[in-house]
Amino acid sequence: MTAVETLAVRPGHERRVPAEPMLLARLTDEELVLLGSEHPAVVLPHYEELSEAAQAVAVRTAHRSLLAHGAEPGADGRSVLVPQEVSDLLDVRHGAEWVLVVRRCHNLERDGATVSEVTTTYAHAVDDFALLEQVGDDGVHEFHGLERRGLAGALQHRLTASGVREGRGGPVRLDLEAVAHGHGDVAMDRLGPIVVQIDATVWRRGPQAAPVLLGVMLGAEGSWATRAAFGERGPVVLEPIGVGDVGGLVAGLLTTVVRSHRP
């Protein structure tokens, strides 16, 4: 039995879900397009930046790449038959009702200039299983499987960075409208330079209420988090947080939103 077959979430099948993230596969944007596996919540950062002509070339290249890595040509000569473990992985991904979407922007000093590295991580949740899909700007999708209860630890490892400090003091209230008009005492010195900016929300396959948005700022002078429903108005309240609590805070958003939709 292949590694992903043991992870397949199917009624009546025994599931052996790893406690720690297990690497399952790496697929590129164009390979996912070729397999008809675009996902409404998942970005294709490299492919979407290409011109239409370049996209066609990329898909043809992906076809050759999949064949070189064990896929077989379909009867029509254009499609591909992928290994069962890849098919199972994509079935789990497609069938997940809930997806935690986490965008991480890491600001780095490089050659005297500040550059930002952006990665997006998706946690496709099915019962006690989570399929982690991490996507970089290069359009490579790296898939890991793990127990859902291990999600906080897996995210902690992926989201934090060196050079950040614990939040301190009381909450900070930001009246963004007042700030935009040059008014308000913001006390931004308590925030300091932002090293990592994290934005998280939960996507549902089907009807859902206004998305809940979680923002986390990990800074050189302190770390802060704010939460709001999409469309809410009023001051933004930044709560001080511990750096070691980031993974649990983000994973907890998924738990909270899912529970709020249960009858």
Short mmCIF file of C-alpha atoms in Angstrom, two decimals:
data_model
loop_
_atom_site.label_atom_id
_atom_site.label_comp_id
_atom_site.label_asym_id
_atom_site.label_seq_id
_atom_site.Cartn_x
_atom_site.Cartn_y
_atom_site.Cartn_z
CA MET A 1 0.00 0.00 0.00
CA THR A 2 1.40 3.43 -0.90
CA ALA A 3 2.05 6.20 1.60
CA VAL A 4 -0.97 8.26 0.62
CA GLU A 5 -3.31 5.30 0.35
CA THR A 6 -2.85 4.80 4.09
CA LEU A 7 -3.93 8.42 4.57
CA ALA A 8 -6.98 8.37 2.32
CA VAL A 9 -10.09 9.51 4.20
CA ARG A 10 -12.66 6.99 3.06
CA PRO A 11 -15.60 5.52 5.00
CA GLY A 12 -14.93 1.96 6.11
CA HIS A 13 -11.16 2.18 5.66
CA GLU A 14 -8.69 2.10 8.52
CA ARG A 15 -6.76 5.36 8.70
CA ARG A 16 -3.20 5.60 9.90
CA VAL A 17 -2.62 9.32 10.10
CA PRO A 18 0.91 10.49 10.98
CA ALA A 19 1.32 12.62 14.11
CA GLU A 20 4.08 14.66 12.46
CA PRO A 21 3.91 16.15 8.94
CA MET A 22 4.74 13.53 6.30
CA LEU A 23 5.86 14.70 2.87
CA LEU A 24 3.47 13.26 0.28
CA ALA A 25 4.20 15.02 -3.01
CA ARG A 26 5.41 18.13 -4.79
CA LEU A 27 3.46 19.43 -7.77
CA THR A 28 3.83 22.64 -9.77
CA ASP A 29 1.09 25.11 -10.72
CA GLU A 30 1.04 23.84 -14.29
CA GLU A 31 0.97 20.18 -13.26
CA LEU A 32 -2.15 20.89 -11.19
CA VAL A 33 -3.71 22.71 -14.17
CA LEU A 34 -2.89 19.79 -16.45
CA LEU A 35 -4.55 17.40 -13.98
CA GLY A 36 -7.68 19.57 -13.83
CA SER A 37 -7.00 20.19 -10.12
CA GLU A 38 -7.37 23.94 -9.77
CA HIS A 39 -8.91 24.75 -6.39
CA PRO A 40 -11.11 27.81 -5.77
CA ALA A 41 -9.19 28.72 -2.61
CA VAL A 42 -5.64 27.98 -3.81
CA VAL A 43 -3.46 30.43 -5.71
CA LEU A 44 -1.29 29.48 -8.69
CA PRO A 45 1.31 32.25 -8.24
CA HIS A 46 3.68 31.34 -11.07
CA TYR A 47 1.15 30.16 -13.66
CA GLU A 48 -1.20 33.12 -13.20
CA GLU A 49 1.62 35.57 -13.96
CA LEU A 50 2.32 33.99 -17.37
CA SER A 51 0.87 35.14 -20.66
CA GLU A 52 -1.65 32.85 -22.35
CA ALA A 53 1.00 31.60 -24.77
CA ALA A 54 3.48 30.98 -21.96
CA GLN A 55 0.80 29.11 -19.98
CA ALA A 56 0.30 26.73 -22.92
CA VAL A 57 4.05 26.07 -23.07
CA ALA A 58 4.17 25.53 -19.30
CA VAL A 59 1.36 22.95 -19.44
CA ARG A 60 3.09 21.06 -22.26
CA THR A 61 6.28 21.02 -20.19
CA ALA A 62 4.29 19.78 -17.20
CA HIS A 63 2.93 16.92 -19.33
CA ARG A 64 6.46 15.78 -20.14
CA SER A 65 7.54 16.21 -16.51
CA LEU A 66 4.72 14.03 -15.18
CA LEU A 67 5.49 11.31 -17.70
CA ALA A 68 9.16 11.45 -16.68
CA HIS A 69 8.15 10.96 -13.03
CA GLY A 70 6.02 7.86 -13.44
CA ALA A 71 2.72 8.99 -14.93
CA GLU A 72 1.40 7.14 -17.98
CA PRO A 73 -0.11 8.65 -21.13
CA GLY A 74 -3.89 8.43 -21.44
CA ALA A 75 -5.64 6.72 -24.33
CA ASP A 76 -6.16 10.06 -26.09
CA GLY A 77 -2.43 10.78 -26.06
CA ARG A 78 -2.93 14.12 -24.31
CA SER A 79 -4.11 13.24 -20.80
CA VAL A 80 -2.02 11.48 -18.16
CA LEU A 81 -2.74 8.67 -15.72
CA VAL A 82 -1.09 9.61 -12.43
CA PRO A 83 -0.02 7.17 -9.69
CA GLN A 84 -2.77 6.17 -7.26
CA GLU A 85 -1.14 8.03 -4.37
CA VAL A 86 -1.32 11.34 -6.25
CA SER A 87 -4.93 10.67 -7.24
CA ASP A 88 -5.83 9.92 -3.60
CA LEU A 89 -4.12 13.09 -2.42
CA LEU A 90 -6.02 15.25 -4.91
CA ASP A 91 -9.31 13.53 -3.98
CA VAL A 92 -8.79 14.43 -0.31
CA ARG A 93 -7.90 18.00 -1.31
CA HIS A 94 -10.98 18.33 -3.51
CA GLY A 95 -13.32 16.81 -0.92
CA ALA A 96 -12.32 18.90 2.11
CA GLU A 97 -15.22 21.10 3.24
CA TRP A 98 -12.99 23.39 5.30
CA VAL A 99 -9.68 25.00 4.36
CA LEU A 100 -7.58 27.18 6.63
CA VAL A 101 -5.80 29.74 4.42
CA VAL A 102 -2.65 31.34 5.86
CA ARG A 103 -0.56 33.93 4.02
CA ARG A 104 2.87 34.72 5.47
CA CYS A 105 4.98 37.69 4.39
CA HIS A 106 8.53 37.65 5.77
CA ASN A 107 10.48 40.92 5.49
CA LEU A 108 14.21 40.34 5.11
CA GLU A 109 17.24 42.58 4.70
CA ARG A 110 19.20 41.53 1.63
CA ASP A 111 22.05 43.49 0.03
CA GLY A 112 21.03 46.62 1.89
CA ALA A 113 17.38 46.47 0.83
CA THR A 114 14.22 45.03 2.37
CA VAL A 115 12.70 42.17 0.40
CA SER A 116 9.54 40.22 1.16
CA GLU A 117 9.21 36.45 0.81
CA VAL A 118 5.59 35.32 0.57
CA THR A 119 4.32 31.79 1.17
CA THR A 120 0.74 30.60 1.49
CA THR A 121 -0.18 27.51 3.47
CA TYR A 122 -3.52 25.72 3.15
CA ALA A 123 -4.76 23.20 5.69
CA HIS A 124 -7.44 21.05 4.02
CA ALA A 125 -9.29 19.52 6.98
CA VAL A 126 -11.21 16.25 6.84
CA ASP A 127 -12.22 14.77 10.22
CA ASP A 128 -9.00 14.15 12.17
CA PHE A 129 -6.77 14.55 9.11
CA ALA A 130 -5.12 17.69 7.73
CA LEU A 131 -3.53 17.95 4.30
CA LEU A 132 -1.03 20.81 4.38
CA GLU A 133 -0.32 22.49 1.06
CA GLN A 134 2.47 25.08 1.11
CA VAL A 135 2.88 27.29 -1.95
CA GLY A 136 5.78 29.64 -2.66
CA ASP A 137 6.12 32.35 -5.28
CA ASP A 138 7.80 29.78 -7.54
CA GLY A 139 4.50 27.93 -7.90
CA VAL A 140 5.67 24.70 -6.26
CA HIS A 141 2.99 23.07 -4.08
CA GLU A 142 4.43 20.91 -1.32
CA PHE A 143 1.95 18.52 0.32
CA HIS A 144 2.23 17.06 3.83
CA GLY A 145 -0.23 14.91 5.75
CA LEU A 146 -0.66 14.85 9.52
CA GLU A 147 -3.10 14.48 12.38
CA ARG A 148 -5.28 17.54 12.70
CA ARG A 149 -4.36 17.85 16.37
CA GLY A 150 -0.75 18.41 15.25
CA LEU A 151 -1.70 21.39 13.08
CA ALA A 152 -0.72 24.04 15.64
CA GLY A 153 2.80 22.67 15.94
CA ALA A 154 3.22 22.36 12.18
CA LEU A 155 2.09 25.96 11.66
CA GLN A 156 4.30 27.25 14.49
CA HIS A 157 7.31 25.83 12.68
CA ARG A 158 6.26 27.42 9.37
CA LEU A 159 5.12 30.85 10.54
CA THR A 160 7.58 32.23 13.08
CA ALA A 161 11.02 33.74 12.47
CA SER A 162 14.08 34.84 14.38
CA GLY A 163 14.42 38.42 15.56
CA VAL A 164 10.87 38.82 16.89
CA ARG A 165 9.76 39.59 20.46
CA GLU A 166 6.82 38.86 22.73
CA GLY A 167 3.99 41.40 22.82
CA ARG A 168 3.92 43.53 25.94
CA GLY A 169 1.56 45.89 27.73
CA GLY A 170 -2.13 46.35 27.06
CA PRO A 171 -4.06 46.27 23.76
CA VAL A 172 -3.41 48.89 21.08
CA ARG A 173 -6.46 50.52 19.49
CA LEU A 174 -6.04 51.81 15.94
CA ASP A 175 -8.74 54.04 14.49
CA LEU A 176 -7.72 53.52 10.86
CA GLU A 177 -10.11 56.14 9.52
CA ALA A 178 -8.70 58.76 11.89
CA VAL A 179 -5.13 57.76 11.04
CA ALA A 180 -5.92 58.05 7.31
CA HIS A 181 -6.99 61.65 7.95
CA GLY A 182 -3.91 62.47 10.00
CA HIS A 183 -5.53 62.21 13.42
CA GLY A 184 -5.19 59.87 16.37
CA ASP A 185 -2.45 58.88 18.77
CA VAL A 186 -1.34 55.48 17.49
CA ALA A 187 1.78 54.76 19.60
CA MET A 188 3.32 52.83 16.71
CA ASP A 189 6.64 52.70 18.58
CA ARG A 190 5.19 49.75 20.53
CA LEU A 191 4.91 47.78 17.30
CA GLY A 192 8.36 48.44 15.88
CA PRO A 193 9.54 47.04 12.53
CA ILE A 194 7.31 44.18 11.35
CA VAL A 195 9.36 41.07 10.59
CA VAL A 196 6.49 38.71 9.71
CA GLN A 197 2.93 39.60 8.70
CA ILE A 198 0.41 36.73 8.82
CA ASP A 199 -3.14 36.89 7.45
CA ALA A 200 -5.45 33.93 8.01
CA THR A 201 -9.05 33.06 7.25
CA VAL A 202 -11.18 29.94 6.76
CA TRP A 203 -12.71 28.98 3.43
CA ARG A 204 -15.70 26.66 3.22
CA ARG A 205 -16.91 24.63 0.27
CA GLY A 206 -20.52 25.76 0.40
CA PRO A 207 -22.50 28.52 2.14
CA GLN A 208 -20.77 30.40 4.93
CA ALA A 209 -21.17 33.55 6.96
CA ALA A 210 -18.89 36.58 6.62
CA PRO A 211 -15.29 35.32 6.74
CA VAL A 212 -13.41 35.79 9.99
CA LEU A 213 -10.05 37.45 9.42
CA LEU A 214 -7.06 36.95 11.71
CA GLY A 215 -4.05 39.22 11.42
CA VAL A 216 -0.76 38.58 13.22
CA MET A 217 2.25 40.89 13.27
CA LEU A 218 5.54 39.56 14.60
CA GLY A 219 7.83 42.51 15.19
CA ALA A 220 11.26 43.38 16.46
CA GLU A 221 9.66 45.25 19.38
CA GLY A 222 6.61 43.08 20.00
CA SER A 223 4.04 40.70 18.52
CA TRP A 224 0.34 41.39 18.11
CA ALA A 225 -2.86 39.85 16.77
CA THR A 226 -6.24 41.17 15.72
CA ARG A 227 -9.43 39.39 14.69
CA ALA A 228 -12.54 40.68 12.93
CA ALA A 229 -15.40 39.53 10.71
CA PHE A 230 -15.19 40.73 7.11
CA GLY A 231 -17.03 44.03 6.68
CA GLU A 232 -16.91 45.08 10.33
CA ARG A 233 -16.29 48.76 11.01
CA GLY A 234 -14.67 50.48 13.95
CA PRO A 235 -11.26 50.63 15.61
CA VAL A 236 -8.84 47.75 15.16
CA VAL A 237 -7.69 46.27 18.47
CA LEU A 238 -4.23 44.69 18.54
CA GLU A 239 -3.73 42.23 21.40
CA PRO A 240 -0.20 41.41 22.58
CA ILE A 241 0.71 37.75 22.02
CA GLY A 242 3.54 35.37 22.81
CA VAL A 243 5.70 34.29 19.88
CA GLY A 244 5.27 30.65 20.92
CA ASP A 245 1.48 30.97 20.70
CA VAL A 246 1.28 31.83 16.99
CA GLY A 247 0.66 28.30 15.67
CA GLY A 248 -2.08 27.62 18.21
CA LEU A 249 -3.71 30.97 17.54
CA VAL A 250 -3.90 30.38 13.78
CA ALA A 251 -4.96 26.72 14.07
CA GLY A 252 -7.57 27.76 16.62
CA LEU A 253 -9.25 29.96 14.01
CA LEU A 254 -10.17 26.83 12.04
CA THR A 255 -11.59 25.12 15.12
CA THR A 256 -13.62 28.18 16.12
CA VAL A 257 -15.15 28.74 12.68
CA VAL A 258 -16.02 25.06 12.14
CA ARG A 259 -17.70 24.82 15.55
CA SER A 260 -19.74 27.96 14.85
CA HIS A 261 -21.32 26.26 11.81
CA ARG A 262 -22.39 23.11 13.63
CA PRO A 263 -26.15 22.81 14.20
#
